[in-house]
mmCIF file of C-alpha atoms and ligand atoms in Angstrom:
data_model
loop_
_atom_site.group_PDB
_atom_site.id
_atom_site.type_symbol
_atom_site.label_atom_id
_atom_site.label_comp_id
_atom_site.label_asym_id
_atom_site.label_seq_id
_atom_site.Cartn_x
_atom_site.Cartn_y
_atom_site.Cartn_z
ATOM 1 C CA UNK Q 1 19.774 13.057 -14.808
ATOM 2 C CA UNK Q 2 18.414 10.372 -12.556
ATOM 3 C CA UNK Q 3 20.667 7.323 -12.327
ATOM 4 C CA UNK Q 4 19.979 4.414 -9.992
ATOM 5 C CA UNK Q 5 23.341 3.111 -8.779
ATOM 6 C CA UNK Q 6 21.953 1.349 -5.741
ATOM 7 C CA UNK Q 7 18.458 -0.126 -6.058
ATOM 8 C CA UNK Q 8 17.780 0.493 -2.369
ATOM 9 C CA UNK Q 9 17.652 4.206 -3.325
ATOM 10 C CA UNK Q 10 14.611 3.923 -5.585
ATOM 11 C CA UNK Q 11 11.094 3.091 -4.391
ATOM 12 C CA UNK Q 12 9.672 3.213 -7.938
ATOM 13 C CA UNK Q 13 7.316 6.052 -6.977
ATOM 14 C CA UNK Q 14 7.333 7.522 -10.559
ATOM 15 C CA UNK Q 15 7.862 11.160 -9.473
ATOM 16 C CA UNK Q 16 10.918 11.512 -11.769
ATOM 17 C CA UNK Q 17 9.155 10.089 -14.821
ATOM 18 C CA UNK Q 18 6.022 12.151 -14.118
ATOM 19 C CA UNK Q 19 7.909 15.459 -13.837
ATOM 20 C CA UNK Q 20 10.105 15.033 -16.949
ATOM 21 C CA UNK Q 21 9.131 17.852 -19.370
ATOM 22 C CA UNK Q 22 10.228 15.894 -22.457
ATOM 23 C CA UNK Q 23 8.869 12.506 -21.307
ATOM 24 C CA UNK Q 24 12.213 10.786 -21.779
ATOM 25 C CA UNK Q 25 11.987 8.705 -18.571
ATOM 26 C CA UNK Q 26 10.253 5.368 -18.700
ATOM 27 C CA UNK Q 27 9.535 3.174 -15.674
ATOM 28 C CA UNK Q 28 10.783 -0.269 -16.717
ATOM 29 C CA UNK Q 29 10.626 -3.579 -14.873
ATOM 30 C CA UNK Q 30 13.900 -5.217 -13.908
ATOM 31 C CA UNK Q 31 14.419 -8.990 -13.765
ATOM 32 C CA UNK Q 32 12.794 -9.084 -10.294
ATOM 33 C CA UNK Q 33 9.666 -7.393 -11.648
ATOM 34 C CA UNK Q 34 10.084 -3.989 -9.922
ATOM 35 C CA UNK Q 35 10.035 -0.778 -11.948
ATOM 36 C CA UNK Q 36 12.961 1.671 -12.107
ATOM 37 C CA UNK Q 37 13.380 4.838 -14.187
ATOM 38 C CA UNK Q 38 15.288 4.455 -17.453
ATOM 39 C CA UNK Q 39 16.335 7.683 -19.195
ATOM 40 C CA UNK Q 40 16.481 7.977 -22.970
ATOM 41 C CA UNK Q 41 19.711 10.003 -22.995
ATOM 42 C CA UNK Q 42 19.312 11.034 -26.629
ATOM 43 C CA UNK Q 43 16.171 13.002 -25.694
ATOM 44 C CA UNK Q 44 17.204 14.221 -22.225
ATOM 45 C CA UNK Q 45 17.666 18.036 -22.044
ATOM 46 C CA UNK Q 46 19.605 17.849 -18.763
ATOM 47 C CA UNK Q 47 17.157 20.087 -16.911
ATOM 48 C CA UNK Q 48 17.823 18.129 -13.690
ATOM 49 C CA UNK Q 49 14.165 18.167 -12.666
ATOM 50 C CA UNK Q 50 14.110 14.394 -12.177
ATOM 51 C CA UNK Q 51 16.863 14.464 -9.573
ATOM 52 C CA UNK Q 52 15.388 17.555 -7.897
ATOM 53 C CA UNK Q 53 12.030 15.743 -7.603
ATOM 54 C CA UNK Q 54 13.200 12.373 -6.267
ATOM 55 C CA UNK Q 55 11.827 12.103 -2.697
ATOM 56 C CA UNK Q 56 14.748 9.898 -1.647
ATOM 57 C CA UNK Q 57 17.527 12.183 -2.950
ATOM 58 C CA UNK Q 58 15.683 15.179 -1.478
ATOM 59 C CA UNK Q 59 14.639 13.451 1.701
ATOM 60 C CA UNK Q 60 12.696 15.690 4.088
ATOM 61 C CA UNK Q 61 13.849 16.012 7.697
ATOM 62 C CA UNK Q 62 11.516 14.278 10.145
ATOM 63 C CA UNK Q 63 9.299 16.763 12.001
ATOM 64 C CA UNK Q 64 9.455 14.489 15.106
ATOM 65 C CA UNK Q 65 6.088 15.676 16.382
ATOM 66 C CA UNK Q 66 4.229 12.683 17.759
ATOM 67 C CA UNK Q 67 1.036 11.998 15.815
ATOM 68 C CA UNK Q 68 -2.260 11.629 17.669
ATOM 69 C CA UNK Q 69 -3.271 7.989 17.771
ATOM 70 C CA UNK Q 70 -6.756 6.483 17.790
ATOM 71 C CA UNK Q 71 -8.233 2.997 17.884
ATOM 72 C CA UNK Q 72 -11.162 3.053 15.464
ATOM 73 C CA UNK Q 73 -13.976 0.888 14.171
ATOM 74 C CA UNK Q 74 -16.252 1.824 11.264
ATOM 75 C CA UNK Q 75 -19.829 1.483 12.591
ATOM 76 C CA UNK Q 76 -20.931 0.070 9.236
ATOM 77 C CA UNK Q 77 -20.275 -3.633 9.896
ATOM 78 C CA UNK Q 78 -20.730 -4.693 6.262
ATOM 79 C CA UNK Q 79 -18.033 -2.255 5.122
ATOM 80 C CA UNK Q 80 -15.711 -3.215 7.981
ATOM 81 C CA UNK Q 81 -16.087 -6.917 7.126
ATOM 82 C CA UNK Q 82 -15.051 -5.996 3.591
ATOM 83 C CA UNK Q 83 -11.956 -4.062 4.736
ATOM 84 C CA UNK Q 84 -8.555 -5.178 6.007
ATOM 85 C CA UNK Q 85 -8.791 -3.748 9.494
ATOM 86 C CA UNK Q 86 -11.348 -1.313 10.978
ATOM 87 C CA UNK Q 87 -12.607 0.069 7.645
ATOM 88 C CA UNK Q 88 -11.450 3.645 8.250
ATOM 89 C CA UNK Q 89 -10.202 4.070 4.681
ATOM 90 C CA UNK Q 90 -13.812 3.792 3.489
ATOM 91 C CA UNK Q 91 -14.988 6.557 5.844
ATOM 92 C CA UNK Q 92 -12.237 8.935 4.701
ATOM 93 C CA UNK Q 93 -13.032 8.138 1.077
ATOM 94 C CA UNK Q 94 -16.827 8.509 1.457
ATOM 95 C CA UNK Q 95 -16.345 11.924 3.049
ATOM 96 C CA UNK Q 96 -14.255 13.133 0.082
ATOM 97 C CA UNK Q 97 -16.657 11.682 -2.503
ATOM 98 C CA UNK Q 98 -19.671 13.273 -0.770
ATOM 99 C CA UNK Q 99 -17.907 16.617 -1.241
ATOM 100 C CA UNK Q 100 -17.561 16.141 -5.007
ATOM 101 C CA UNK Q 101 -14.006 14.870 -4.581
ATOM 102 C CA UNK Q 102 -11.911 12.116 -6.130
ATOM 103 C CA UNK Q 103 -10.227 9.192 -4.337
ATOM 104 C CA UNK Q 104 -7.018 7.557 -5.570
ATOM 105 C CA UNK Q 105 -5.872 4.134 -4.401
ATOM 106 C CA UNK Q 106 -4.743 0.640 -5.369
ATOM 107 C CA UNK Q 107 -7.110 -1.676 -7.229
ATOM 108 C CA UNK Q 108 -7.026 -4.900 -9.234
ATOM 109 C CA UNK Q 109 -7.431 -4.481 -12.993
ATOM 110 C CA UNK Q 110 -9.338 -7.077 -15.031
ATOM 111 C CA UNK Q 111 -6.277 -9.390 -14.960
ATOM 112 C CA UNK Q 112 -5.657 -8.867 -11.208
ATOM 113 C CA UNK Q 113 -2.607 -6.684 -11.854
ATOM 114 C CA UNK Q 114 -2.425 -4.209 -8.953
ATOM 115 C CA UNK Q 115 -2.704 -0.657 -10.300
ATOM 116 C CA UNK Q 116 -3.392 2.764 -8.844
ATOM 117 C CA UNK Q 117 -6.599 4.281 -10.119
ATOM 118 C CA UNK Q 118 -9.206 6.824 -9.011
ATOM 119 C CA UNK Q 119 -12.922 6.690 -8.248
ATOM 120 C CA UNK Q 120 -15.537 9.426 -8.236
ATOM 121 C CA UNK Q 121 -18.587 7.444 -7.046
ATOM 122 C CA UNK Q 122 -19.207 5.694 -3.730
ATOM 123 C CA UNK Q 123 -20.452 2.568 -5.517
ATOM 124 C CA UNK Q 124 -16.960 2.156 -7.039
ATOM 125 C CA UNK Q 125 -15.115 2.315 -3.703
ATOM 126 C CA UNK Q 126 -15.035 -1.451 -3.411
ATOM 127 C CA UNK Q 127 -12.273 -1.474 -6.052
ATOM 128 C CA UNK Q 128 -9.935 0.283 -3.627
ATOM 129 C CA UNK Q 129 -10.940 -1.539 -0.447
ATOM 130 C CA UNK Q 130 -8.718 -4.222 1.100
ATOM 131 C CA UNK Q 131 -4.926 -4.467 1.037
ATOM 132 C CA UNK Q 132 -3.297 -5.929 -2.053
ATOM 133 C CA UNK Q 133 0.098 -7.166 -0.954
ATOM 134 C CA UNK Q 134 1.900 -6.356 -4.218
ATOM 135 C CA UNK Q 135 3.568 -3.125 -5.385
ATOM 136 C CA UNK Q 136 0.951 -1.161 -7.296
ATOM 137 C CA UNK Q 137 1.617 0.228 -10.761
ATOM 138 C CA UNK Q 138 1.290 4.020 -10.380
ATOM 139 C CA UNK Q 139 1.032 4.711 -14.119
ATOM 140 C CA UNK Q 140 0.117 8.347 -14.767
ATOM 141 C CA UNK Q 141 -1.808 8.841 -11.522
ATOM 142 C CA UNK Q 142 0.379 11.675 -10.131
ATOM 143 C CA UNK Q 143 -0.420 13.753 -13.220
ATOM 144 C CA UNK Q 144 -4.094 12.841 -13.044
ATOM 145 C CA UNK Q 145 -4.268 13.902 -9.382
ATOM 146 C CA UNK Q 146 -2.678 17.253 -10.290
ATOM 147 C CA UNK Q 147 -5.300 17.818 -12.971
ATOM 148 C CA UNK Q 148 -8.102 17.332 -10.432
ATOM 149 C CA UNK Q 149 -6.332 19.523 -7.860
ATOM 150 C CA UNK Q 150 -5.796 22.320 -10.386
ATOM 151 C CA UNK Q 151 -9.492 22.077 -11.250
ATOM 152 C CA UNK Q 152 -10.250 22.718 -7.543
ATOM 153 C CA UNK Q 153 -11.637 19.235 -6.874
ATOM 154 C CA UNK Q 154 -10.942 17.702 -3.465
ATOM 155 C CA UNK Q 155 -8.506 14.776 -3.789
ATOM 156 C CA UNK Q 156 -7.806 11.969 -1.319
ATOM 157 C CA UNK Q 157 -4.637 10.216 -2.466
ATOM 158 C CA UNK Q 158 -3.905 6.934 -0.698
ATOM 159 C CA UNK Q 159 -0.934 4.588 -0.939
ATOM 160 C CA UNK Q 160 2.310 3.576 0.696
ATOM 161 C CA UNK Q 161 4.469 6.218 2.399
ATOM 162 C CA UNK Q 162 6.913 6.272 -0.543
ATOM 163 C CA UNK Q 163 4.048 6.867 -2.991
ATOM 164 C CA UNK Q 164 2.711 9.762 -0.909
ATOM 165 C CA UNK Q 165 6.214 11.262 -0.638
ATOM 166 C CA UNK Q 166 6.603 10.874 -4.423
ATOM 167 C CA UNK Q 167 3.280 12.607 -5.102
ATOM 168 C CA UNK Q 168 4.170 15.500 -2.790
ATOM 169 C CA UNK Q 169 7.587 15.943 -4.428
ATOM 170 C CA UNK Q 170 5.975 15.870 -7.863
ATOM 171 C CA UNK Q 171 3.339 18.477 -6.918
ATOM 172 C CA UNK Q 172 6.033 20.812 -5.520
ATOM 173 C CA UNK Q 173 3.534 22.868 -3.517
ATOM 174 C CA UNK Q 174 0.835 22.384 -0.907
ATOM 175 C CA UNK Q 175 -2.724 22.170 -2.124
ATOM 176 C CA UNK Q 176 -5.503 23.090 0.290
ATOM 177 C CA UNK Q 177 -7.763 20.552 -1.478
ATOM 178 C CA UNK Q 178 -5.311 17.613 -1.224
ATOM 179 C CA UNK Q 179 -5.659 15.000 1.538
ATOM 180 C CA UNK Q 180 -3.180 12.142 1.780
ATOM 181 C CA UNK Q 181 -3.373 8.812 3.588
ATOM 182 C CA UNK Q 182 -0.611 6.250 3.823
ATOM 183 C CA UNK Q 183 -0.296 2.899 5.582
ATOM 184 C CA UNK Q 184 2.031 1.258 8.006
ATOM 185 C CA UNK Q 185 3.724 -0.866 5.379
ATOM 186 C CA UNK Q 186 5.514 -4.177 5.778
ATOM 187 C CA UNK Q 187 6.996 -3.752 2.280
ATOM 188 C CA UNK Q 188 5.769 -4.471 -1.240
ATOM 189 C CA UNK Q 189 6.139 -7.843 -3.019
ATOM 190 C CA UNK Q 190 7.155 -8.137 -6.662
ATOM 191 C CA UNK Q 191 4.426 -7.712 -9.310
ATOM 192 C CA UNK Q 192 6.224 -10.353 -11.421
ATOM 193 C CA UNK Q 193 6.004 -12.920 -8.622
ATOM 194 C CA UNK Q 194 2.286 -12.103 -8.229
ATOM 195 C CA UNK Q 195 1.734 -12.485 -12.007
ATOM 196 C CA UNK Q 196 3.455 -15.874 -12.007
ATOM 197 C CA UNK Q 197 1.480 -16.909 -8.939
ATOM 198 C CA UNK Q 198 -1.818 -16.036 -10.615
ATOM 199 C CA UNK Q 199 -0.789 -18.187 -13.591
ATOM 200 C CA UNK Q 200 0.384 -21.099 -11.436
ATOM 201 C CA UNK Q 201 -2.881 -21.184 -9.484
ATOM 202 C CA UNK Q 202 -5.092 -20.462 -12.501
ATOM 203 C CA UNK Q 203 -6.374 -17.342 -10.777
ATOM 204 C CA UNK Q 204 -6.095 -14.890 -13.711
ATOM 205 C CA UNK Q 205 -9.705 -15.237 -14.774
ATOM 206 C CA UNK Q 206 -11.224 -15.403 -11.321
ATOM 207 C CA UNK Q 207 -14.298 -13.405 -10.416
ATOM 208 C CA UNK Q 208 -12.694 -11.944 -7.279
ATOM 209 C CA UNK Q 209 -9.590 -12.216 -5.112
ATOM 210 C CA UNK Q 210 -9.061 -10.966 -1.571
ATOM 211 C CA UNK Q 211 -5.751 -10.979 0.259
ATOM 212 C CA UNK Q 212 -7.630 -10.411 3.508
ATOM 213 C CA UNK Q 213 -10.994 -12.152 3.564
ATOM 214 C CA UNK Q 214 -12.550 -11.953 7.020
ATOM 215 C CA UNK Q 215 -14.065 -15.230 8.121
ATOM 216 C CA UNK Q 216 -15.931 -16.034 11.329
ATOM 217 C CA UNK Q 217 -13.601 -17.450 14.001
ATOM 218 C CA UNK Q 218 -10.439 -16.938 11.911
ATOM 219 C CA UNK Q 219 -8.205 -14.540 13.749
ATOM 220 C CA UNK Q 220 -6.198 -13.251 10.778
ATOM 221 C CA UNK Q 221 -8.608 -14.012 7.966
ATOM 222 C CA UNK Q 222 -7.843 -15.896 4.784
ATOM 223 C CA UNK Q 223 -6.521 -15.555 1.252
ATOM 224 C CA UNK Q 224 -9.613 -15.978 -0.879
ATOM 225 C CA UNK Q 225 -10.442 -16.357 -4.559
ATOM 226 C CA UNK Q 226 -13.784 -17.000 -6.186
ATOM 227 C CA UNK Q 227 -13.795 -18.609 -9.632
ATOM 228 C CA UNK Q 228 -16.336 -17.795 -12.324
ATOM 229 C CA UNK Q 229 -17.886 -21.266 -11.956
ATOM 230 C CA UNK Q 230 -18.626 -20.496 -8.305
ATOM 231 C CA UNK Q 231 -15.798 -22.604 -6.847
ATOM 232 C CA UNK Q 232 -13.752 -21.036 -4.072
ATOM 233 C CA UNK Q 233 -10.091 -21.171 -3.049
ATOM 234 C CA UNK Q 234 -9.765 -20.391 0.657
ATOM 235 C CA UNK Q 235 -6.437 -20.563 2.423
ATOM 236 C CA UNK Q 236 -6.374 -20.230 6.180
ATOM 237 C CA UNK Q 237 -4.611 -19.942 8.605
ATOM 238 C CA UNK Q 238 -3.336 -16.932 6.814
ATOM 239 C CA UNK Q 239 0.429 -17.647 6.531
ATOM 240 C CA UNK Q 240 -0.248 -21.121 5.106
ATOM 241 C CA UNK Q 241 -0.925 -19.356 1.789
ATOM 242 C CA UNK Q 242 2.412 -19.536 -0.118
ATOM 243 C CA UNK Q 243 2.144 -16.007 -1.583
ATOM 244 C CA UNK Q 244 1.448 -14.558 1.868
ATOM 245 C CA UNK Q 245 4.234 -16.624 3.371
ATOM 246 C CA UNK Q 246 6.943 -15.371 1.001
ATOM 247 C CA UNK Q 247 5.623 -11.820 1.607
ATOM 248 C CA UNK Q 248 5.665 -12.056 5.398
ATOM 249 C CA UNK Q 249 9.044 -13.834 5.411
ATOM 250 C CA UNK Q 250 10.527 -10.994 3.306
ATOM 251 C CA UNK Q 251 11.653 -13.185 0.414
ATOM 252 C CA UNK Q 252 10.179 -11.133 -2.436
ATOM 253 C CA UNK Q 253 10.038 -7.485 -1.291
ATOM 254 C CA UNK Q 254 11.391 -4.511 -3.219
ATOM 255 C CA UNK Q 255 15.006 -3.803 -2.215
ATOM 256 C CA UNK Q 256 14.169 -0.237 -1.086
ATOM 257 C CA UNK Q 257 11.698 -1.713 1.436
ATOM 258 C CA UNK Q 258 14.656 -3.116 3.349
ATOM 259 C CA UNK Q 259 16.054 0.416 3.737
ATOM 260 C CA UNK Q 260 12.854 2.475 3.791
ATOM 261 C CA UNK Q 261 13.591 6.155 4.458
ATOM 262 C CA UNK Q 262 9.910 7.022 4.907
ATOM 263 C CA UNK Q 263 9.437 5.248 8.226
ATOM 264 C CA UNK Q 264 9.800 8.468 10.179
ATOM 265 C CA UNK Q 265 8.021 9.459 13.420
ATOM 266 C CA UNK Q 266 5.890 11.985 11.555
ATOM 267 C CA UNK Q 267 4.923 10.943 8.058
ATOM 268 C CA UNK Q 268 4.340 13.247 5.077
ATOM 269 C CA UNK Q 269 0.712 12.088 4.886
ATOM 270 C CA UNK Q 270 -2.181 13.684 6.778
ATOM 271 C CA UNK Q 271 -3.377 10.316 8.087
ATOM 272 C CA UNK Q 272 -1.681 6.922 8.495
ATOM 273 C CA UNK Q 273 -3.786 3.758 8.733
ATOM 274 C CA UNK Q 274 -2.801 0.348 10.068
ATOM 275 C CA UNK Q 275 -4.016 -2.806 11.691
ATOM 276 C CA UNK Q 276 -4.176 -2.245 15.455
ATOM 277 C CA UNK Q 277 -1.888 -5.121 16.386
ATOM 278 C CA UNK Q 278 -1.660 -5.256 20.178
ATOM 279 C CA UNK Q 279 -5.199 -3.902 20.677
ATOM 280 C CA UNK Q 280 -5.696 -6.443 23.464
ATOM 281 C CA UNK Q 281 -2.961 -4.885 25.564
ATOM 282 C CA UNK Q 282 -3.992 -1.278 24.842
ATOM 283 C CA UNK Q 283 -7.795 -1.337 24.624
ATOM 284 C CA UNK Q 284 -9.199 -4.887 24.872
ATOM 285 C CA UNK Q 285 -12.803 -3.680 25.364
ATOM 286 C CA UNK Q 286 -13.006 -2.358 21.775
ATOM 287 C CA UNK Q 287 -11.836 -5.625 20.170
ATOM 288 C CA UNK Q 288 -14.780 -7.616 18.792
ATOM 289 C CA UNK Q 289 -12.375 -9.635 16.578
ATOM 290 C CA UNK Q 290 -13.768 -8.121 13.383
ATOM 291 C CA UNK Q 291 -10.890 -5.666 12.845
ATOM 292 C CA UNK Q 292 -9.700 -2.497 14.558
ATOM 293 C CA UNK Q 293 -7.800 0.268 12.758
ATOM 294 C CA UNK Q 294 -4.937 2.215 14.218
ATOM 295 C CA UNK Q 295 -5.339 5.789 12.934
ATOM 296 C CA UNK Q 296 -2.451 8.245 13.249
ATOM 297 C CA UNK Q 297 -3.126 11.910 12.599
ATOM 298 C CA UNK Q 298 -0.189 14.074 11.583
ATOM 299 C CA UNK Q 299 -1.621 17.359 10.351
ATOM 300 C CA UNK Q 300 -4.427 19.833 11.027
ATOM 301 C CA UNK Q 301 -6.016 18.798 7.749
ATOM 302 C CA UNK Q 302 -5.925 15.167 8.846
ATOM 303 C CA UNK Q 303 -7.497 16.088 12.199
ATOM 304 C CA UNK Q 304 -10.280 18.039 10.459
ATOM 305 C CA UNK Q 305 -11.077 15.086 8.212
ATOM 306 C CA UNK Q 306 -11.002 12.730 11.211
ATOM 307 C CA UNK Q 307 -13.369 15.019 13.157
ATOM 308 C CA UNK Q 308 -15.777 14.978 10.216
ATOM 309 C CA UNK Q 309 -16.006 11.169 10.154
ATOM 310 C CA UNK Q 310 -15.824 10.388 13.864
ATOM 311 C CA UNK Q 311 -19.605 10.275 14.352
ATOM 312 C CA UNK Q 312 -19.565 7.194 12.101
ATOM 313 C CA UNK Q 313 -16.970 5.351 14.184
ATOM 314 C CA UNK Q 314 -16.500 3.779 17.566
ATOM 315 C CA UNK Q 315 -13.142 5.243 18.600
ATOM 316 C CA UNK Q 316 -10.848 6.150 21.451
ATOM 317 C CA UNK Q 317 -7.656 8.190 21.579
ATOM 318 C CA UNK Q 318 -4.697 6.115 22.774
ATOM 319 C CA UNK Q 319 -1.093 6.786 23.701
ATOM 320 C CA UNK Q 320 1.013 6.927 20.495
ATOM 321 C CA UNK Q 321 3.949 4.971 21.938
ATOM 322 C CA UNK Q 322 1.712 2.250 23.335
ATOM 323 C CA UNK Q 323 -0.061 2.035 19.987
ATOM 324 C CA UNK Q 324 3.015 1.543 17.814
ATOM 325 C CA UNK Q 325 5.021 -0.664 20.147
ATOM 326 C CA UNK Q 326 3.170 -3.702 18.724
ATOM 327 C CA UNK Q 327 3.551 -2.547 15.121
ATOM 328 C CA UNK Q 328 7.254 -2.266 14.535
ATOM 329 C CA UNK Q 329 6.802 -1.840 10.780
ATOM 330 C CA UNK Q 330 5.858 1.765 11.618
ATOM 331 C CA UNK Q 331 9.455 2.604 12.383
ATOM 332 C CA UNK Q 332 11.528 -0.382 11.137
ATOM 333 C CA UNK Q 333 12.246 -1.655 7.644
ATOM 334 C CA UNK Q 334 11.602 -5.330 6.955
ATOM 335 C CA UNK Q 335 14.789 -7.374 7.384
ATOM 336 C CA UNK Q 336 16.004 -8.897 4.145
ATOM 337 C CA UNK Q 337 15.584 -12.668 4.233
ATOM 338 C CA UNK Q 338 18.980 -14.339 3.607
ATOM 339 C CA UNK Q 339 17.368 -16.384 0.799
ATOM 340 C CA UNK Q 340 16.025 -13.326 -1.078
ATOM 341 C CA UNK Q 341 18.893 -13.231 -3.610
ATOM 342 C CA UNK Q 342 18.607 -16.959 -4.275
ATOM 343 C CA UNK Q 343 14.823 -16.653 -4.573
ATOM 344 C CA UNK Q 344 15.072 -14.079 -7.375
ATOM 345 C CA UNK Q 345 17.916 -15.979 -9.084
ATOM 346 C CA UNK Q 346 15.808 -19.133 -9.083
ATOM 347 C CA UNK Q 347 12.813 -17.125 -10.298
ATOM 348 C CA UNK Q 348 14.736 -16.455 -13.504
ATOM 349 C CA UNK Q 349 16.131 -19.947 -13.957
ATOM 350 C CA UNK Q 350 13.600 -22.469 -12.651
ATOM 351 C CA UNK Q 351 9.969 -23.265 -13.378
ATOM 352 C CA UNK Q 352 7.846 -21.164 -11.016
ATOM 353 C CA UNK Q 353 6.208 -24.218 -9.466
ATOM 354 C CA UNK Q 354 9.634 -25.398 -8.340
ATOM 355 C CA UNK Q 355 10.492 -21.954 -6.953
ATOM 356 C CA UNK Q 356 7.310 -21.863 -4.867
ATOM 357 C CA UNK Q 357 7.938 -25.441 -3.753
ATOM 358 C CA UNK Q 358 11.363 -24.393 -2.543
ATOM 359 C CA UNK Q 359 10.515 -21.011 -0.951
ATOM 360 C CA UNK Q 360 6.730 -20.883 -0.454
ATOM 361 C CA UNK Q 361 6.517 -23.928 1.774
ATOM 362 C CA UNK Q 362 9.953 -24.018 3.427
ATOM 363 C CA UNK Q 363 9.933 -22.099 6.705
ATOM 364 C CA UNK Q 364 13.302 -20.305 6.475
HETATM 365 C C1 FAD C 401 1.633 -3.640 0.950
HETATM 366 C C2 FAD C 401 0.960 -3.353 2.290
HETATM 367 C C3 FAD C 401 1.617 -3.659 3.476
HETATM 368 C C4 FAD C 401 1.017 -3.405 4.713
HETATM 369 N N1 FAD C 401 1.698 -3.700 5.866
HETATM 370 C C5 FAD C 401 1.133 -3.446 7.073
HETATM 371 C C6 FAD C 401 1.828 -3.719 8.301
HETATM 372 O O1 FAD C 401 2.966 -4.228 8.294
HETATM 373 N N2 FAD C 401 1.213 -3.402 9.475
HETATM 374 C C7 FAD C 401 -0.032 -2.825 9.499
HETATM 375 O O2 FAD C 401 -0.526 -2.563 10.594
HETATM 376 N N3 FAD C 401 -0.704 -2.539 8.375
HETATM 377 C C8 FAD C 401 -0.153 -2.837 7.155
HETATM 378 N N4 FAD C 401 -0.843 -2.527 6.004
HETATM 379 C C9 FAD C 401 -2.107 -1.764 6.099
HETATM 380 C C10 FAD C 401 -3.323 -2.599 6.412
HETATM 381 O O3 FAD C 401 -3.247 -3.847 5.745
HETATM 382 C C11 FAD C 401 -4.615 -1.897 5.956
HETATM 383 O O4 FAD C 401 -4.513 -1.543 4.596
HETATM 384 C C12 FAD C 401 -4.906 -0.629 6.677
HETATM 385 O O5 FAD C 401 -5.035 -0.932 8.039
HETATM 386 C C13 FAD C 401 -6.185 0.049 6.159
HETATM 387 O O6 FAD C 401 -7.263 -0.790 6.390
HETATM 388 P P1 FAD C 401 -8.779 -0.288 6.333
HETATM 389 O O7 FAD C 401 -9.581 -1.377 6.971
HETATM 390 O O8 FAD C 401 -8.930 1.090 6.883
HETATM 391 O O9 FAD C 401 -9.102 -0.125 4.796
HETATM 392 P P2 FAD C 401 -8.929 -1.081 3.551
HETATM 393 O O10 FAD C 401 -10.142 -0.921 2.710
HETATM 394 O O11 FAD C 401 -8.526 -2.440 3.891
HETATM 395 O O12 FAD C 401 -7.674 -0.401 2.847
HETATM 396 C C14 FAD C 401 -7.657 0.099 1.577
HETATM 397 C C15 FAD C 401 -6.500 1.054 1.442
HETATM 398 O O13 FAD C 401 -5.290 0.349 1.193
HETATM 399 C C16 FAD C 401 -4.698 0.896 0.025
HETATM 400 N N5 FAD C 401 -3.952 -0.154 -0.651
HETATM 401 C C17 FAD C 401 -4.341 -1.428 -0.891
HETATM 402 N N6 FAD C 401 -3.369 -2.104 -1.523
HETATM 403 C C18 FAD C 401 -2.354 -1.229 -1.726
HETATM 404 C C19 FAD C 401 -1.092 -1.320 -2.383
HETATM 405 N N7 FAD C 401 -0.653 -2.445 -2.939
HETATM 406 N N8 FAD C 401 -0.311 -0.218 -2.417
HETATM 407 C C20 FAD C 401 -0.734 0.951 -1.873
HETATM 408 N N9 FAD C 401 -1.924 1.095 -1.237
HETATM 409 C C21 FAD C 401 -2.715 0.020 -1.161
HETATM 410 C C22 FAD C 401 -5.871 1.392 -0.805
HETATM 411 O O14 FAD C 401 -5.448 2.346 -1.746
HETATM 412 C C23 FAD C 401 -6.729 1.998 0.282
HETATM 413 O O15 FAD C 401 -6.207 3.251 0.682
HETATM 414 C C24 FAD C 401 -0.274 -2.803 4.753
HETATM 415 C C25 FAD C 401 -0.945 -2.510 3.559
HETATM 416 C C26 FAD C 401 -0.346 -2.787 2.330
HETATM 417 C C27 FAD C 401 -1.080 -2.457 1.058
#
């Protein structure tokens, strides 16, 4: 049965809990706020499926075929302005929905907890747009995706590379009607830290929150919240926002993010999306400062989907190595900040305001 001896070896993808035939595995939060599988041994039938399904234990060899790389901009400016980078996620998703498909991705629930969910209508896509820099709660979404796939619906499943690897391990076989899209991922912050931050800032009953609000003349955008009374909280420049700062300085990431095994040359997903950092050295003429996506294509299916949406983009193929040289999170895990252990110890012992005072403003 699955046993986590070293927390770096579990990304919390939920594949083990989802596959268990007797439902004796529960994903439970630890003191840092990250979920890990806990087996009810009295009900376990020792079938071994959980271990056989774990995408880290059964790590796939890297295909080492260089993906094709593109710099892309969604021609719909309104959608792009409401996306983290070039708005390519929305084009992939619209294509699937227009073909009676279903799109899975990360959304905020009514309390701004980040959860995976699915949408079947284009008017609901806004829920999934824009990066939420918190580990999403996968819930039962692997099983739900399988139900749609078995019913012959097209499915676009989006998430971090570990979530896509978990889904693929859980499904066990290739589905013609499954499309997957992951992200170049810095790492995922703790949902507990995010919950405490919402409380500290009084953001739980906001109308909307955006981790990446695009504002005129602000290079990296802002952290933005709109309250029900119309008041706004806008924090820019971007890293001056304490929650963003502890994220970018690697103080509150999941331990497995510091040893990510999914940062391979060729990912398991059909398409990888990212911010095109370094666009000015690769293709300055495309950069209108409103966001450019780096799109990496790693399968025939991914190429077919890309070809279907390309008439709705301004795009250019670029050299893969030149494209990723400015985005080292493609191939490198985030370095653990030396204060990470102290941060989580203090999180348990001190008032949260004090913790953020110590770690959210200090520049370590
Ligand atoms: C935790 C995290 C870390 C990232 N780190 C980097 C990085 O280091 N470098 C880089 O270039 N890009 C990074 N990205 C990706 C980048 O921020 C954009 O999401 C990506 O470029 C797609 O942008 P878009 O404009 O096409 O679409 P958008 O509409 O902005 O993207 C929406 C997509 O992001 C997914 N998503 C949002 N939040 C989450 C979440 N918490 N977990 C899983 N999926 C999520 C949605 O499901 C959807 O597929 C990161 C994204 C996340 C969520």
